[in-house]
mmCIF file of C-alpha atoms and ligand atoms in Angstrom:
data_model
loop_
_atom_site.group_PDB
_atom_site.id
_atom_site.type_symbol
_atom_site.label_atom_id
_atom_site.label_comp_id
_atom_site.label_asym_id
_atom_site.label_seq_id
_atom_site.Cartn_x
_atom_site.Cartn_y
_atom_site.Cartn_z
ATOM 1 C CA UNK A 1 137.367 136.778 119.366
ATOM 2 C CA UNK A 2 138.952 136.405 116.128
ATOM 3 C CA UNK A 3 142.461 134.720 116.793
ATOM 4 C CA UNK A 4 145.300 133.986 114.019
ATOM 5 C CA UNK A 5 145.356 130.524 115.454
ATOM 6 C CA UNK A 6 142.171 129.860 114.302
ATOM 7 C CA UNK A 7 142.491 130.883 111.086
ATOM 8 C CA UNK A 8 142.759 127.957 108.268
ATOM 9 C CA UNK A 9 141.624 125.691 110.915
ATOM 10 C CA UNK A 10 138.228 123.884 110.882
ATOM 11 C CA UNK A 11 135.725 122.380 113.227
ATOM 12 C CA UNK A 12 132.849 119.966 112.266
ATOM 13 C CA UNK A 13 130.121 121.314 113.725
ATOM 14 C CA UNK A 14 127.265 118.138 114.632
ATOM 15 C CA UNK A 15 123.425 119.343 114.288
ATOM 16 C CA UNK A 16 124.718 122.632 112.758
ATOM 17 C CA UNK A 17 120.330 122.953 111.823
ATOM 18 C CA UNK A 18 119.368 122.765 115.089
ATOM 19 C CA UNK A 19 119.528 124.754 118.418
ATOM 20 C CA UNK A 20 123.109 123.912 119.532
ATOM 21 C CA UNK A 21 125.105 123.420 116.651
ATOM 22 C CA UNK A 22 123.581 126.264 115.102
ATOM 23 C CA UNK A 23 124.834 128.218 117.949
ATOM 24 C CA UNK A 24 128.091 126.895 118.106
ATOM 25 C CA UNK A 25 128.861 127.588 114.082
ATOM 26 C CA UNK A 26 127.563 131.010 114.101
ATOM 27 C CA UNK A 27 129.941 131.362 117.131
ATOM 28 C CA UNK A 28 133.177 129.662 115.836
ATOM 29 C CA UNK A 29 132.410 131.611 112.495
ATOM 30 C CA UNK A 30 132.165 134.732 114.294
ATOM 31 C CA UNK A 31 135.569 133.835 115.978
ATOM 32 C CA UNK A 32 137.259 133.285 112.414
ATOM 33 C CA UNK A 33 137.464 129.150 112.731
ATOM 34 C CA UNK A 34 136.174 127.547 109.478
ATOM 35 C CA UNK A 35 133.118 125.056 109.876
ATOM 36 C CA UNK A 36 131.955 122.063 108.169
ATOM 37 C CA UNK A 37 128.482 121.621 109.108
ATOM 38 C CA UNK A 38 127.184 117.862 108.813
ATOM 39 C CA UNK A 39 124.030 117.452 107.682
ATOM 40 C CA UNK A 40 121.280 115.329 106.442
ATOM 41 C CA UNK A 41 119.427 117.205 103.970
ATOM 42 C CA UNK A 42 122.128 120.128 102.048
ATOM 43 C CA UNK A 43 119.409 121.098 99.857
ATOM 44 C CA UNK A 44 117.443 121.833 102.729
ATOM 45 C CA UNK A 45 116.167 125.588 103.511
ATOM 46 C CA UNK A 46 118.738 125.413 107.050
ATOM 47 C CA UNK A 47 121.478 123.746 105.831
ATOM 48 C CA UNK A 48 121.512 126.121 102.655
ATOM 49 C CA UNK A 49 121.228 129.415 105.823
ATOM 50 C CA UNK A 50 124.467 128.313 106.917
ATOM 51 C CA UNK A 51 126.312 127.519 103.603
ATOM 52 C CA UNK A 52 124.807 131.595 103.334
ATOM 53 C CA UNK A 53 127.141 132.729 106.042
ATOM 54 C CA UNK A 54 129.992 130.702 105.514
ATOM 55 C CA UNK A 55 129.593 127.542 106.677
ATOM 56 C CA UNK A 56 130.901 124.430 104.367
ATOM 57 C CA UNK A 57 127.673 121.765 104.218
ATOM 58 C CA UNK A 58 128.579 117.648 104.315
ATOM 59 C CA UNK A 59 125.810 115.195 103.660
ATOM 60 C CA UNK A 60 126.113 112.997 106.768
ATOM 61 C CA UNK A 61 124.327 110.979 109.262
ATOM 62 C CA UNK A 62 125.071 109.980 112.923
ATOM 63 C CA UNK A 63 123.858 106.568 111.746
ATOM 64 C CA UNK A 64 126.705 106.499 109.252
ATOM 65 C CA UNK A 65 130.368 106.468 110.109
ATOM 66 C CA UNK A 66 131.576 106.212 106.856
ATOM 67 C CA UNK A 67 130.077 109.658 106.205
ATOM 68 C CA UNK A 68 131.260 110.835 109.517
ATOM 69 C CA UNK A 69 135.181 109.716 108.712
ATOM 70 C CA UNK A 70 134.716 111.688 105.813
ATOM 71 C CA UNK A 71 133.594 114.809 107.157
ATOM 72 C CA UNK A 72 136.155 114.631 109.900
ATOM 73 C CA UNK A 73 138.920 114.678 107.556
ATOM 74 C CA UNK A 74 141.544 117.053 108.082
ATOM 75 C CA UNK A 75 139.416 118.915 110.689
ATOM 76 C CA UNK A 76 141.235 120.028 113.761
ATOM 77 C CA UNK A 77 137.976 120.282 115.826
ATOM 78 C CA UNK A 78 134.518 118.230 116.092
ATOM 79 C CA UNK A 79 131.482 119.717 118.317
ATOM 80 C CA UNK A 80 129.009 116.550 119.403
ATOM 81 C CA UNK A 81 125.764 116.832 119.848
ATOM 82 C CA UNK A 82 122.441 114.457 119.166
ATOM 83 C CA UNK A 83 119.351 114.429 118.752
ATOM 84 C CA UNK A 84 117.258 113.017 122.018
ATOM 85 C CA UNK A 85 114.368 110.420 122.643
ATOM 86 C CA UNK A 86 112.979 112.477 125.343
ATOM 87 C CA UNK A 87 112.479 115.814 122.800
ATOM 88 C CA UNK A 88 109.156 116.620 120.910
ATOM 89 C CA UNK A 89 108.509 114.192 117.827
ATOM 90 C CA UNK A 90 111.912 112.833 118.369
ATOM 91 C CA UNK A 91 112.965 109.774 116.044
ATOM 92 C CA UNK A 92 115.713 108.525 117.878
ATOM 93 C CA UNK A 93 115.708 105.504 120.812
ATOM 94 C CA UNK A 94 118.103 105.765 123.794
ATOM 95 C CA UNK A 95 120.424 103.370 122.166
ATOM 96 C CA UNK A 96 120.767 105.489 119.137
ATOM 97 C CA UNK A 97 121.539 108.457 120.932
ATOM 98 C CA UNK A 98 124.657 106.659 122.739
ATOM 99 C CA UNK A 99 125.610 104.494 119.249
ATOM 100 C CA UNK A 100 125.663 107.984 117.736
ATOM 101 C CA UNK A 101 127.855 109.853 120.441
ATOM 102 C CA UNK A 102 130.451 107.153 120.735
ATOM 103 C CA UNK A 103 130.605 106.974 116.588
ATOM 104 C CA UNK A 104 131.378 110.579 116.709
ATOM 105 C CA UNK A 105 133.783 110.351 119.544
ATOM 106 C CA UNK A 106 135.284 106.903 118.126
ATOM 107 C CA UNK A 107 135.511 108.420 114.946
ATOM 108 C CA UNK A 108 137.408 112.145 115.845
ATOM 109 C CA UNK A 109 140.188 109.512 117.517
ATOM 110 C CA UNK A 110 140.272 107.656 114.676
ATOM 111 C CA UNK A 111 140.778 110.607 112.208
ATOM 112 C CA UNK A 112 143.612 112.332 114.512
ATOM 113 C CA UNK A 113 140.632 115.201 115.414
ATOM 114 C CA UNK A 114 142.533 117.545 117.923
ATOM 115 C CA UNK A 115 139.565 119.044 120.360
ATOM 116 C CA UNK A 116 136.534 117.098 120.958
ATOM 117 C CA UNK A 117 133.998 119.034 122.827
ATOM 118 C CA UNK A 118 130.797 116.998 123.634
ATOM 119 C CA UNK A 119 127.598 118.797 124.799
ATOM 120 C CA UNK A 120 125.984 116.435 127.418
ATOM 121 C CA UNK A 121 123.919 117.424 130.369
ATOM 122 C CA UNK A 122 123.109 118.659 133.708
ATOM 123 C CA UNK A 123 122.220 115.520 135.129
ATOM 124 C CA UNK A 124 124.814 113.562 133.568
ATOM 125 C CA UNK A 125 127.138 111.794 136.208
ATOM 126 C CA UNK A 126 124.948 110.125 138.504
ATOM 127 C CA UNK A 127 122.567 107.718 137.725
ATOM 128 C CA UNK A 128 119.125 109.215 137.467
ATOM 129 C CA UNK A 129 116.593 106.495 136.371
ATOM 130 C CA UNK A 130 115.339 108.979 133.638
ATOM 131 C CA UNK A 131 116.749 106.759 130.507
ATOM 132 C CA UNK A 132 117.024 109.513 128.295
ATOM 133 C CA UNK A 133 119.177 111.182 130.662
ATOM 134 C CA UNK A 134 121.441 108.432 131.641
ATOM 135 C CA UNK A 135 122.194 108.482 127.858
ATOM 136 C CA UNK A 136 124.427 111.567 128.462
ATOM 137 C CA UNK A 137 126.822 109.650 131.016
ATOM 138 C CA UNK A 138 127.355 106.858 129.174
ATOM 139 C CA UNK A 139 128.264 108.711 125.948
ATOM 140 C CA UNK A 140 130.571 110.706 128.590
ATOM 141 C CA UNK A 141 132.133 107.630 129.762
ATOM 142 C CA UNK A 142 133.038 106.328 126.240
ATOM 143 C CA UNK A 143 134.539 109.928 125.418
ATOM 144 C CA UNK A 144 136.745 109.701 128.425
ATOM 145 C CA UNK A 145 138.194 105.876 127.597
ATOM 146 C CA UNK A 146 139.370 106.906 124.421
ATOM 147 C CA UNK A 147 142.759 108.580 123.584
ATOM 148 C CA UNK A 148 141.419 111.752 122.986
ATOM 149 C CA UNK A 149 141.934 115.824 123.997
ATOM 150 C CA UNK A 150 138.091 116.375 124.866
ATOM 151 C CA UNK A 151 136.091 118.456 126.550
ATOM 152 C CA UNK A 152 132.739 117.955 128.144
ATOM 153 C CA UNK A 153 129.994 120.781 128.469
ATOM 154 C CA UNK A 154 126.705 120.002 130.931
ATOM 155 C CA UNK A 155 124.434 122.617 129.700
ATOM 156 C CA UNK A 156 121.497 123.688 132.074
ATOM 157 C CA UNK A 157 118.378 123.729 130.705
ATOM 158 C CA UNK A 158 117.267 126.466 127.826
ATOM 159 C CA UNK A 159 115.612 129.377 128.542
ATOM 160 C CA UNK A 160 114.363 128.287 124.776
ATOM 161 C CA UNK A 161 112.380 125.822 126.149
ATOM 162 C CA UNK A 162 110.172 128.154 128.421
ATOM 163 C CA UNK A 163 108.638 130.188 125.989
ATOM 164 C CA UNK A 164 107.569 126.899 123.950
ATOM 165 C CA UNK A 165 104.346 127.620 121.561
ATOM 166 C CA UNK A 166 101.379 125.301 122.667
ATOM 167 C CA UNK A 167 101.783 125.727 126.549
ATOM 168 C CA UNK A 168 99.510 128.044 127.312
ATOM 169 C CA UNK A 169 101.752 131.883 127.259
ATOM 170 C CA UNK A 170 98.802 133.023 125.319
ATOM 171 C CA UNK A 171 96.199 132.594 128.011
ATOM 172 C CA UNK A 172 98.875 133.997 130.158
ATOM 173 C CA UNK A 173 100.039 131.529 132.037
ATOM 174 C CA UNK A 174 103.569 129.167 132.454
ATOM 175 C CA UNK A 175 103.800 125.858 134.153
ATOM 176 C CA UNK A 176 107.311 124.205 134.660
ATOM 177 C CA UNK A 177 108.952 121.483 137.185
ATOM 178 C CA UNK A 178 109.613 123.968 139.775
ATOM 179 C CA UNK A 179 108.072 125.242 142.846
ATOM 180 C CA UNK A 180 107.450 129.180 142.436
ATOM 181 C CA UNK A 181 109.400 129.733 145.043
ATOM 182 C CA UNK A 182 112.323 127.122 144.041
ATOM 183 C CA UNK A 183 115.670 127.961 141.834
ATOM 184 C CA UNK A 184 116.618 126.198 138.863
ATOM 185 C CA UNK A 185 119.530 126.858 136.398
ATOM 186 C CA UNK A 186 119.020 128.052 132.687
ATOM 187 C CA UNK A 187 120.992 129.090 130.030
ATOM 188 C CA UNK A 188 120.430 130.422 126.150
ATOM 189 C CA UNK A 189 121.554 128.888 123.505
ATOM 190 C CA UNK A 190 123.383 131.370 122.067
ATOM 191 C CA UNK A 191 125.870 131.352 124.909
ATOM 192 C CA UNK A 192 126.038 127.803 124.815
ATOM 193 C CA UNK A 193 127.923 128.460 121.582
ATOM 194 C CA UNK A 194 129.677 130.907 122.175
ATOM 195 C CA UNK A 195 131.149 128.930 125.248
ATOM 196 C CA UNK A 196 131.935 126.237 122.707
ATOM 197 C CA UNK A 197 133.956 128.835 120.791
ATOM 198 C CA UNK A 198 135.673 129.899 124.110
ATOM 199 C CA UNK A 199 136.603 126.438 124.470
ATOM 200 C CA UNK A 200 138.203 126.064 120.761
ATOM 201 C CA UNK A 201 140.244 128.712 121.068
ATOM 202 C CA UNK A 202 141.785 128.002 124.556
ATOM 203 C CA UNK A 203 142.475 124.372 124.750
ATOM 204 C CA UNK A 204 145.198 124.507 127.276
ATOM 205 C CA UNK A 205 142.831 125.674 129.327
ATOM 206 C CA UNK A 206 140.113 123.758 128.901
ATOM 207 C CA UNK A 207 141.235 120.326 127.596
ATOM 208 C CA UNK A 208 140.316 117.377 130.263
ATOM 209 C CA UNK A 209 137.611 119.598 131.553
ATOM 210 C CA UNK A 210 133.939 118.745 132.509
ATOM 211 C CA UNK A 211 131.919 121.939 133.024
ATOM 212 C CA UNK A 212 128.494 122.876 134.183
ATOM 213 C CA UNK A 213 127.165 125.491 132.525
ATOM 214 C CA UNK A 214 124.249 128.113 132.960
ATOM 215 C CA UNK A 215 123.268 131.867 132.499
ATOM 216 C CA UNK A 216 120.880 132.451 135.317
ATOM 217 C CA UNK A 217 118.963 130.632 137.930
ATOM 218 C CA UNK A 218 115.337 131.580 138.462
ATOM 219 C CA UNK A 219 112.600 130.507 140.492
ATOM 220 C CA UNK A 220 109.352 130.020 139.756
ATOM 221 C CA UNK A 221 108.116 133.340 140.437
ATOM 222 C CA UNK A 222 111.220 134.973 138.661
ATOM 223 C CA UNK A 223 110.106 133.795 135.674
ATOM 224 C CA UNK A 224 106.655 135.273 136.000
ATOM 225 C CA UNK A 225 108.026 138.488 136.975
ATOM 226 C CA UNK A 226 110.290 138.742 133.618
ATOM 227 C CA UNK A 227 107.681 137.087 131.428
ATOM 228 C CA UNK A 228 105.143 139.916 132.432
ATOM 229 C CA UNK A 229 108.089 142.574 132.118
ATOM 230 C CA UNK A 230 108.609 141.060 128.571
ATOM 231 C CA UNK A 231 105.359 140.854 127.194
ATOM 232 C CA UNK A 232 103.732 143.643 128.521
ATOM 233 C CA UNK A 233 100.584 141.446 130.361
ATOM 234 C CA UNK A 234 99.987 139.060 132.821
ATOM 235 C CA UNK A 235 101.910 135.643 133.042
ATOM 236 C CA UNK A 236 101.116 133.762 136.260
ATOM 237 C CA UNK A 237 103.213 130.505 136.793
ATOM 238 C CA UNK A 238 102.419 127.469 138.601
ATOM 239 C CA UNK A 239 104.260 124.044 139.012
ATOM 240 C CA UNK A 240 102.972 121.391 136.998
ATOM 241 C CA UNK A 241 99.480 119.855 138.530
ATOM 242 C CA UNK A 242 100.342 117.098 141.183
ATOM 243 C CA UNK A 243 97.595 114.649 139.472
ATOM 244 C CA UNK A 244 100.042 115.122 136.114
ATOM 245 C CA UNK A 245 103.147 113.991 137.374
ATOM 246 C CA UNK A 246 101.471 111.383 139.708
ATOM 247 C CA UNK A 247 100.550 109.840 136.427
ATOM 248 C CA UNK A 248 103.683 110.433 134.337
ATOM 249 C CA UNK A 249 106.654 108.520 135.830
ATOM 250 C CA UNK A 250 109.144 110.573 133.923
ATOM 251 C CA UNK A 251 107.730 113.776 134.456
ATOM 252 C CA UNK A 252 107.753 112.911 138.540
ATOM 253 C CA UNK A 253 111.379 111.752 138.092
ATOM 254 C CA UNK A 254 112.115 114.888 136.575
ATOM 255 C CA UNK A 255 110.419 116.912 139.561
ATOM 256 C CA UNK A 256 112.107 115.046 141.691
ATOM 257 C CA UNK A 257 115.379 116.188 140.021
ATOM 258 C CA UNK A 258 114.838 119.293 140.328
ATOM 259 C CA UNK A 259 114.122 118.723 143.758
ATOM 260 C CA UNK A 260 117.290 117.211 144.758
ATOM 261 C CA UNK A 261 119.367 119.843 142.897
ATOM 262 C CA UNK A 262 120.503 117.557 140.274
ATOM 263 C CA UNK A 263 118.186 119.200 137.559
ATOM 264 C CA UNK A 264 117.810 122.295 138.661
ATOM 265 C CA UNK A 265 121.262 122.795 138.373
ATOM 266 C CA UNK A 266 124.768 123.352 140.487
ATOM 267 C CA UNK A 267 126.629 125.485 138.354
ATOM 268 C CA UNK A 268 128.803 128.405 140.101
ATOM 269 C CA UNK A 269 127.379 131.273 138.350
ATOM 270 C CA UNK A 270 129.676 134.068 139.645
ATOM 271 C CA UNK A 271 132.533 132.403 138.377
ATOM 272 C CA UNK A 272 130.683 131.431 135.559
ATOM 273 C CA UNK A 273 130.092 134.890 134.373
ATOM 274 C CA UNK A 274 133.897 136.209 135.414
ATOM 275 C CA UNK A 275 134.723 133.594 133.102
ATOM 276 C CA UNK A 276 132.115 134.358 130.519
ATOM 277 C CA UNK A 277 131.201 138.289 130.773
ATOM 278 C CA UNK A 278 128.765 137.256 127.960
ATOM 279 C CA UNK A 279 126.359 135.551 129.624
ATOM 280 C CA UNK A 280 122.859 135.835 129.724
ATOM 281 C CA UNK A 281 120.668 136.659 132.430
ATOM 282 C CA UNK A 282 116.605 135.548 131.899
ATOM 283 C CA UNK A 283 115.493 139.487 131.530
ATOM 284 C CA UNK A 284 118.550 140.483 128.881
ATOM 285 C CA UNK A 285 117.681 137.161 126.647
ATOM 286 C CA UNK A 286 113.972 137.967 126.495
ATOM 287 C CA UNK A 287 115.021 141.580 125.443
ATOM 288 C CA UNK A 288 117.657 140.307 123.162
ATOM 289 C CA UNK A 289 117.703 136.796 121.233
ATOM 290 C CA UNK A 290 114.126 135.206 123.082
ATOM 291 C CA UNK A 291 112.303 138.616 121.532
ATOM 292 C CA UNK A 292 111.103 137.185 118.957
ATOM 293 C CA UNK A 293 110.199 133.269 119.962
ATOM 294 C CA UNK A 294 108.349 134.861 123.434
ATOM 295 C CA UNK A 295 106.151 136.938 120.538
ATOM 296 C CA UNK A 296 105.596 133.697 118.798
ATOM 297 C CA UNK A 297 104.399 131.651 122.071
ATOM 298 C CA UNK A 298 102.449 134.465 123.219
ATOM 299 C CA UNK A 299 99.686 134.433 119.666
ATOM 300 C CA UNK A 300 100.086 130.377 119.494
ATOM 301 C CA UNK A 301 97.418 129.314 120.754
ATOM 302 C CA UNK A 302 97.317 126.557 123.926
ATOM 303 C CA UNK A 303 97.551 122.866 122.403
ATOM 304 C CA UNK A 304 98.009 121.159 126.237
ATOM 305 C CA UNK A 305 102.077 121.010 125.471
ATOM 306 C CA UNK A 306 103.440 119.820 128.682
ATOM 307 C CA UNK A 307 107.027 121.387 129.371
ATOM 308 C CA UNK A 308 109.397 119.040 130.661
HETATM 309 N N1 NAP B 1 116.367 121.339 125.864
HETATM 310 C C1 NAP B 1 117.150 121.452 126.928
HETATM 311 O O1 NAP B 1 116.868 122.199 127.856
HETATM 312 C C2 NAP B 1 118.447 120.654 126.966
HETATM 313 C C3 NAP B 1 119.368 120.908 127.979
HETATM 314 C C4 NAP B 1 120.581 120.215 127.990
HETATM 315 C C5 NAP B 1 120.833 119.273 126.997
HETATM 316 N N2 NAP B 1 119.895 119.026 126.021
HETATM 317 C C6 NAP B 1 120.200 118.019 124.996
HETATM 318 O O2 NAP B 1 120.403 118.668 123.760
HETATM 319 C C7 NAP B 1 120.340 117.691 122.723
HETATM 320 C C8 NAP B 1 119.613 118.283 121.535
HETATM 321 O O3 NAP B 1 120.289 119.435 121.122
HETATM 322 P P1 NAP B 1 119.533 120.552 120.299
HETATM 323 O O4 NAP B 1 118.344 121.028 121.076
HETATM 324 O O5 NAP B 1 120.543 121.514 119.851
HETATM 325 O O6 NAP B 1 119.015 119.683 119.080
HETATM 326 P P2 NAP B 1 117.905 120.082 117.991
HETATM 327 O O7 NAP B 1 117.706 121.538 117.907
HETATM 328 O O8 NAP B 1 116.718 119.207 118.242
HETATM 329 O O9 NAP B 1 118.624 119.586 116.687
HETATM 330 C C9 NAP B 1 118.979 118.260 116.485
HETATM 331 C C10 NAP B 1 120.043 118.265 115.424
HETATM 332 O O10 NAP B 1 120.509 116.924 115.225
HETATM 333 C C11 NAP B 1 120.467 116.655 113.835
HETATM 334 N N3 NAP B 1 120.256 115.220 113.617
HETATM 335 C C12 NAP B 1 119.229 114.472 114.065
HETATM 336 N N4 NAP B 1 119.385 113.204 113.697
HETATM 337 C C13 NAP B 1 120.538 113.152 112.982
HETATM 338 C C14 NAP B 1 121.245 112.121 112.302
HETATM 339 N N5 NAP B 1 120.787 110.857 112.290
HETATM 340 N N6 NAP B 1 122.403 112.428 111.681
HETATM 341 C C15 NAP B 1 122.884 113.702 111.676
HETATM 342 N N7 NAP B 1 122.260 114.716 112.294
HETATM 343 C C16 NAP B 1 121.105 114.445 112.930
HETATM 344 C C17 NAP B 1 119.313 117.476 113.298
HETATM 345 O O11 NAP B 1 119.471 117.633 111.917
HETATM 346 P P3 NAP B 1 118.242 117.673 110.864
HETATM 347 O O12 NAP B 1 118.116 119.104 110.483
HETATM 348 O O13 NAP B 1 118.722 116.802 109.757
HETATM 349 O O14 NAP B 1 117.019 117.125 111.559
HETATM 350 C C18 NAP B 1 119.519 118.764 114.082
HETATM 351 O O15 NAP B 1 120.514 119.546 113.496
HETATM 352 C C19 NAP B 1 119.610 116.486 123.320
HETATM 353 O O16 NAP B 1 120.537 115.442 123.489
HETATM 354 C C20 NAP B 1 119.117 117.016 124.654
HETATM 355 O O17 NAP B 1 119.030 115.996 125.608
HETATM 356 C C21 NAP B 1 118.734 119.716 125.980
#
């Protein structure tokens, strides 16, 4: 909603070209705030989309705190995200992800920022042996020592991430960390940003708050019930083979999360969507924002991508 408060008032927006941030801006522009997108490439074909519809464009880098005081000057707002070591052709370690999310947070207090939100993660608050995980309570911690108004968002996982290209939708078929007949907790990434906006424009609310957040919980079979709705044919799902995640120690940590509820997921979804009318369920994204990526991973062809 656009409010008078927010208008002349700007947010830095971190990984404005990627899933998140680019949620969030399109969201907090939608709701009248003015963004300031850090990025690492402006003459790049994303970062010149969102200088398109609005959005101010800062050279920057997480790795870089002089360019991050910069950008932060003057804003009233900073929305922190990084990039992970456990993503697809990530270039980031562990350490780099937590060096980067404390510089951000160490930075906003240092440049008077009034709202910090920081997107960690589901899992975050207990230890989980998963080190790219753990990442998100640390950063957490530091955000919560520092004299700061913040706010912390755990998002579940994206429903983004089940209709990956490469994992075999084409042959008509899904495999995931799930049992077909167990629940776990998604959410798209659209409403992830528009939550962020939500959160902007009601501080007294939502200042000193850690939230858990998700759109729909679906089991195993769920999915393969809305995936064949979707795309008009077959999709079977399985859990990942046994003899996989016996030899992948991650990906059996991360079953085993799911198992013990901690990845799949422990948000309160009726209150969740009282609070948040828009939220997604897994059948309205497909026929709404997921259209078009479940069209792409349906003609990709397999390539043996595991999901995780
Ligand atoms: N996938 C899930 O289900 C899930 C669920 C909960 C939480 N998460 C967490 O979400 C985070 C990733 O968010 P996302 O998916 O929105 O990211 P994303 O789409 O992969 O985008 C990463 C963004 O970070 C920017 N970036 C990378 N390195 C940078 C640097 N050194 N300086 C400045 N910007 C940099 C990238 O900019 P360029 O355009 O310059 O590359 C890009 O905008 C991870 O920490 C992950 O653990 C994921």
């Amino acid at each position: 909603m656009v409010g008078v408060t927010n208008i002349n008032k700007t947010v830095v927006v971190l990984g404005a070209t990627g899933q998140q941030g680019g949620a969030v801006a399109a969201a907090l522009r939608a709701d009248g705030w003015g963004v300031r997108a850090v990025v690492r490439d402006p003459s790049g074909d994303r970062a010149r989309a969102l200088s398109a519809v609005g959005v101010e464009t800062v050279r920057g880098d997480l790795g870089d705190s002089e360019s991050l005081r910069a950008a932060f000057s003057g804003a009233h707002g900073v929305f922190s995200v990084q990039p992970n070591s456990g993503q697809a052709g990530a270039d980031v370690t562990n350490e780099d992800e937590v060096r980067f999310g404390a510089a951000v947070a160490e930075t906003a207090e240092h440049c008077g920022v009034a709202h910090l939100v920081y997107s960690s993660a589901v899992t975050a608050g207990s230890t989980t042996g998963v080190a790219h995980l753990d990442t998100k309570s640390r950063i957490e911690a530091h955000v919560r020592d520092l004299d700061i108004a913040g706010t912390i968002i755990r998002p579940a996982t994206f429903m983004e991430l089940l209709v990956t290209p490469g994992t075999g939708l084409d042959r008509g078929h899904l495999s995931f960390l799930m049992r077909p007949d167990q629940a776990m907790q998604f959410i798209a990434v659209r409403d992830i940003g528009r939550i962020v906006a939500a959160v902007f424009g009601s501080p007294d609310r939502y200042v000193g708050r850690t939230m858990e957040i998700a759109g729909d919980a679906l089991t195993g079979n769920d999915l393969a019930e809305h995936l064949t709705q979707a795309a008009g044919r077959t999709i079977s799902y399985s859990r990942l083979p046994a003899t996989l995640s016996a030899q992948d120690e991650v990906l059996g940590k991360l079953e085993a999360l799911v198992d013990d509820g901690r990845l799949a997921g422990n948000a309160n979804l009726d209150a969740l969507r009282a609070e948040f009318p828009f939220l997604l369920r897994f059948d309205r994204w497909l026929a709404g924002p997921g259209a078009v990526l479940l069209a792409e991973a349906l003609r990709a062809s397999d390539t043996g991508i595991v999901l995780r």
